[in-house]
Short mmCIF file of C-alpha atoms and ligand atoms in Angstrom, two decimals:
data_model
loop_
_atom_site.label_atom_id
_atom_site.label_comp_id
_atom_site.label_asym_id
_atom_site.label_seq_id
_atom_site.Cartn_x
_atom_site.Cartn_y
_atom_site.Cartn_z
CA MET A 1 21.14 -16.60 -46.09
CA LYS A 2 22.66 -13.77 -44.12
CA LEU A 3 26.23 -13.10 -43.02
CA TYR A 4 27.13 -10.61 -40.32
CA HIS A 5 30.73 -9.67 -40.98
CA TYR A 6 33.37 -6.94 -40.97
CA HIS A 7 35.41 -6.12 -44.01
CA THR A 8 38.90 -6.39 -42.46
CA SER A 9 38.06 -9.40 -40.28
CA SER A 10 40.02 -12.35 -41.67
CA ALA A 11 37.54 -14.85 -40.22
CA SER A 12 34.75 -13.00 -42.07
CA TYR A 13 36.85 -12.93 -45.24
CA ARG A 14 37.15 -16.76 -45.08
CA VAL A 15 33.38 -17.08 -45.08
CA ARG A 16 32.85 -14.46 -47.81
CA LEU A 17 35.24 -16.47 -49.99
CA ALA A 18 33.41 -19.73 -49.34
CA LEU A 19 29.98 -18.18 -50.01
CA MET A 20 31.16 -16.63 -53.25
CA LEU A 21 33.09 -19.69 -54.44
CA LYS A 22 29.91 -21.69 -53.97
CA GLY A 23 27.72 -18.98 -55.50
CA ILE A 24 25.38 -18.92 -52.50
CA ASN A 25 23.01 -15.97 -52.64
CA THR A 26 23.62 -14.06 -49.40
CA GLU A 27 22.65 -10.84 -47.69
CA PHE A 28 25.70 -9.26 -46.06
CA GLU A 29 25.51 -6.94 -43.05
CA LEU A 30 28.61 -5.11 -41.81
CA VAL A 31 29.04 -5.05 -38.03
CA ASP A 32 31.48 -2.29 -37.12
CA ILE A 33 33.76 -4.04 -34.64
CA ARG A 34 36.04 -0.97 -34.52
CA SER A 35 33.29 1.08 -32.88
CA GLY A 36 32.13 -1.83 -30.67
CA LYS A 37 28.83 -2.63 -32.44
CA HIS A 38 29.52 -6.34 -31.81
CA ARG A 39 29.41 -5.75 -28.05
CA GLN A 40 26.04 -4.01 -28.06
CA PRO A 41 22.95 -5.86 -26.81
CA GLU A 42 21.32 -5.92 -30.25
CA TYR A 43 24.19 -7.91 -31.74
CA LEU A 44 24.81 -10.02 -28.61
CA ALA A 45 21.18 -11.12 -28.80
CA LYS A 46 22.02 -12.63 -32.19
CA ASN A 47 25.47 -13.93 -31.37
CA PRO A 48 26.19 -14.20 -27.65
CA GLN A 49 29.88 -14.78 -28.39
CA GLY A 50 30.04 -11.21 -29.70
CA LEU A 51 32.31 -11.96 -32.63
CA VAL A 52 32.10 -11.83 -36.41
CA PRO A 53 31.39 -13.69 -38.62
CA PHE A 54 27.91 -14.88 -37.74
CA PHE A 55 25.75 -16.77 -40.22
CA VAL A 56 21.99 -17.25 -40.38
CA SER A 57 20.62 -19.73 -42.90
CA ASP A 58 17.25 -19.49 -44.65
CA ASP A 59 15.95 -22.34 -42.49
CA GLY A 60 17.00 -20.63 -39.27
CA VAL A 61 20.37 -22.23 -38.46
CA ARG A 62 22.41 -19.64 -36.53
CA LEU A 63 26.13 -20.19 -36.46
CA GLY A 64 29.22 -18.47 -35.17
CA GLN A 65 32.81 -19.63 -35.87
CA SER A 66 34.07 -19.38 -39.42
CA MET A 67 35.28 -22.99 -39.69
CA ALA A 68 31.91 -24.37 -38.55
CA ILE A 69 30.20 -22.06 -41.06
CA LEU A 70 32.49 -23.29 -43.85
CA GLU A 71 31.62 -26.91 -43.04
CA TYR A 72 27.92 -26.08 -42.96
CA LEU A 73 28.15 -24.37 -46.35
CA GLU A 74 29.89 -27.45 -47.73
CA GLU A 75 26.98 -29.57 -46.52
CA ILE A 76 24.21 -27.40 -47.92
CA ALA A 77 26.04 -26.66 -51.20
CA PRO A 78 28.50 -29.50 -51.87
CA THR A 79 29.39 -28.29 -55.37
CA PRO A 80 31.88 -26.81 -56.02
CA SER A 81 33.58 -28.45 -53.07
CA LEU A 82 36.02 -26.62 -50.81
CA TYR A 83 37.77 -29.94 -50.23
CA PRO A 84 40.08 -31.77 -52.68
CA ALA A 85 38.87 -35.08 -54.13
CA ASP A 86 41.91 -37.02 -52.93
CA ARG A 87 41.62 -38.20 -49.31
CA ALA A 88 45.18 -37.31 -48.30
CA ASP A 89 44.87 -33.89 -49.96
CA ARG A 90 41.55 -33.34 -48.18
CA ALA A 91 43.24 -33.93 -44.84
CA LEU A 92 46.16 -31.68 -45.80
CA ALA A 93 43.80 -28.90 -46.88
CA ARG A 94 42.06 -29.13 -43.50
CA SER A 95 45.41 -29.14 -41.74
CA MET A 96 46.54 -25.95 -43.51
CA ALA A 97 43.19 -24.27 -42.80
CA GLN A 98 43.35 -25.20 -39.12
CA GLN A 99 46.95 -24.05 -38.78
CA VAL A 100 45.71 -20.61 -39.81
CA ALA A 101 42.41 -20.60 -37.93
CA CYS A 102 43.56 -22.24 -34.69
CA ASP A 103 47.25 -21.43 -34.38
CA VAL A 104 47.63 -18.01 -36.02
CA GLY A 105 44.22 -16.34 -35.82
CA PRO A 106 43.94 -16.01 -32.03
CA PHE A 107 47.14 -13.92 -31.75
CA GLN A 108 45.71 -11.12 -33.87
CA LYS A 109 42.54 -10.59 -31.84
CA THR A 110 41.88 -6.96 -30.96
CA THR A 111 40.58 -8.03 -27.54
CA LEU A 112 43.85 -9.84 -26.79
CA GLN A 113 45.84 -6.78 -27.86
CA ASN A 114 43.67 -4.50 -25.72
CA HIS A 115 44.32 -6.78 -22.75
CA LEU A 116 48.08 -6.76 -23.36
CA ARG A 117 48.00 -2.97 -23.46
CA ALA A 118 45.83 -2.58 -20.37
CA ARG A 119 47.32 -5.26 -18.13
CA HIS A 120 50.85 -5.85 -19.39
CA HIS A 121 51.87 -2.35 -20.50
CA PHE A 122 52.38 -3.25 -24.15
CA ASP A 123 52.84 -0.22 -26.42
CA ASP A 124 52.32 -0.12 -30.21
CA GLN A 125 55.80 -1.50 -30.89
CA ASP A 126 55.36 -4.37 -28.40
CA ILE A 127 52.05 -5.28 -30.03
CA GLN A 128 53.58 -5.17 -33.50
CA GLU A 129 56.48 -7.43 -32.41
CA PHE A 130 54.12 -9.82 -30.64
CA VAL A 131 51.75 -10.17 -33.60
CA SER A 132 54.59 -10.37 -36.12
CA HIS A 133 56.41 -13.09 -34.16
CA TRP A 134 53.38 -15.35 -33.80
CA MET A 135 52.06 -14.75 -37.29
CA LEU A 136 55.35 -15.53 -39.04
CA ARG A 137 55.94 -18.53 -36.79
CA GLY A 138 52.52 -19.91 -37.73
CA LEU A 139 52.77 -19.12 -41.42
CA GLN A 140 56.28 -20.58 -41.97
CA PRO A 141 55.21 -24.27 -42.05
CA ILE A 142 52.42 -23.32 -44.45
CA GLU A 143 54.97 -21.50 -46.63
CA ASP A 144 57.17 -24.65 -46.58
CA PHE A 145 54.20 -26.75 -47.63
CA ALA A 146 53.25 -24.30 -50.40
CA LYS A 147 56.80 -24.50 -51.81
CA THR A 148 56.24 -28.19 -52.49
CA ARG A 149 52.90 -27.54 -54.21
CA LEU A 150 53.22 -24.64 -56.60
CA ASP A 151 54.72 -26.40 -59.62
CA GLY A 152 53.00 -25.28 -62.81
CA ASP A 153 50.34 -22.62 -62.46
CA GLY A 154 47.89 -24.33 -60.07
CA LEU A 155 46.96 -23.59 -56.48
CA LEU A 156 47.82 -25.78 -53.46
CA PHE A 157 45.63 -28.71 -54.49
CA GLY A 158 45.23 -28.21 -58.22
CA ARG A 159 43.23 -25.73 -60.20
CA ASP A 160 40.42 -25.03 -57.72
CA PRO A 161 40.63 -23.06 -54.47
CA THR A 162 39.99 -25.05 -51.29
CA VAL A 163 39.37 -24.41 -47.62
CA ALA A 164 43.15 -23.89 -47.35
CA GLU A 165 43.17 -20.91 -49.71
CA CYS A 166 40.00 -19.59 -47.99
CA CYS A 167 42.05 -19.33 -44.79
CA ILE A 168 45.54 -18.51 -46.09
CA ILE A 169 44.67 -15.57 -48.36
CA PRO A 170 42.79 -13.64 -45.62
CA GLN A 171 45.67 -14.34 -43.25
CA LEU A 172 48.15 -12.73 -45.66
CA TYR A 173 45.84 -9.70 -45.81
CA ASN A 174 45.82 -9.53 -42.02
CA ALA A 175 49.59 -9.88 -41.81
CA ARG A 176 49.93 -6.75 -43.92
CA LEU A 177 47.20 -5.01 -41.92
CA PHE A 178 49.47 -5.47 -38.88
CA SER A 179 52.57 -4.36 -40.86
CA VAL A 180 54.13 -7.82 -40.68
CA ASP A 181 57.01 -8.21 -43.15
CA THR A 182 55.77 -11.02 -45.41
CA SER A 183 58.66 -10.79 -47.89
CA SER A 184 60.08 -14.16 -46.75
CA LEU A 185 56.76 -15.86 -47.60
CA GLU A 186 57.52 -16.13 -51.30
CA ALA A 187 55.43 -19.22 -52.09
CA LEU A 188 52.38 -17.85 -50.26
CA THR A 189 52.76 -14.52 -52.04
CA GLU A 190 52.81 -16.40 -55.34
CA LEU A 191 49.74 -18.38 -54.25
CA GLU A 192 47.99 -15.10 -53.48
CA ARG A 193 48.90 -13.74 -56.92
CA ARG A 194 47.39 -16.81 -58.55
CA CYS A 195 44.23 -16.67 -56.43
CA PHE A 196 43.67 -13.03 -57.31
CA LYS A 197 43.42 -14.00 -60.97
CA LEU A 198 40.04 -15.42 -59.92
CA HIS A 199 37.28 -12.82 -59.69
CA VAL A 200 35.92 -14.32 -56.45
CA PHE A 201 39.06 -13.39 -54.52
CA GLN A 202 38.76 -9.79 -55.67
CA ALA A 203 35.04 -9.71 -54.84
CA ALA A 204 35.54 -11.12 -51.32
CA ALA A 205 38.58 -8.96 -50.46
CA PRO A 206 38.20 -6.28 -47.75
CA GLU A 207 38.85 -3.52 -50.31
CA ALA A 208 35.57 -4.43 -52.02
CA TRP A 209 33.58 -4.03 -48.76
CA ARG A 210 34.72 -0.68 -47.39
N1 GSH B 1 37.47 -18.33 -34.14
C1 GSH B 1 36.57 -17.29 -34.62
C2 GSH B 1 37.27 -15.97 -34.55
C3 GSH B 1 36.30 -14.82 -34.72
C4 GSH B 1 36.97 -13.51 -34.37
O1 GSH B 1 37.90 -13.44 -33.54
N2 GSH B 1 36.49 -12.46 -35.02
C5 GSH B 1 37.09 -11.18 -34.77
C6 GSH B 1 37.30 -10.47 -36.11
S1 GSH B 1 38.41 -11.41 -37.13
C7 GSH B 1 36.17 -10.36 -33.89
O2 GSH B 1 34.97 -10.49 -33.95
N3 GSH B 1 36.79 -9.53 -33.07
C8 GSH B 1 36.08 -8.67 -32.17
C9 GSH B 1 36.59 -8.81 -30.77
O3 GSH B 1 37.55 -9.56 -30.54
O4 GSH B 1 36.01 -8.18 -29.90
C10 GSH B 1 36.13 -17.62 -36.06
O5 GSH B 1 36.88 -18.32 -36.75
O6 GSH B 1 35.03 -17.20 -36.47
#
């Protein structure tokens, strides 16, 4: 298995977490999206979408899109599962994951920010306000949900991390990367503290991949 990724990419971080939680032996290759390596022909030949992460399985399946990769990993390595055993919890875990991936993630794209700078005269402060507004707006309902779930010392759906934590923890990292004030997200900060007691979260974190 091989993952093309970038250390500070939150979508890549989701997949690193899933691979490590499942203990899947993987070769990792950093693609430097800051210097535009993902837009060069060599990488576009692998992934025409020109984004990270990109996953190649031992039997030749080639996949972009972190959420599709997570589902594929769940199919090839069902244990430990990224999805809670209870049906309603499974749906809620997916809902939380998709709130991050679909409704927050797109606002932090470098390409979107570059466009706003080039075509709409955004400066650094405009970008920071834009990203902060949309990130906090997207994370607030997840914070409200987390408040109802963090009794005791478990995670959102019990003792084991799920697809929800695989998406939420990288998003908190990215919020700080963009200097978003996350102090109001107390339950999510507590969730992060609990996750980081697990070695996998430390091993998958951007700091470990610099
Ligand atoms: N929806 C995609 C998002 C992938 C994505 O936007 N990746 C970013 C890094 S987090 C990227 O490759 N950015 C480079 C660019 O926008 O040119 C996924 O979940 O995999």
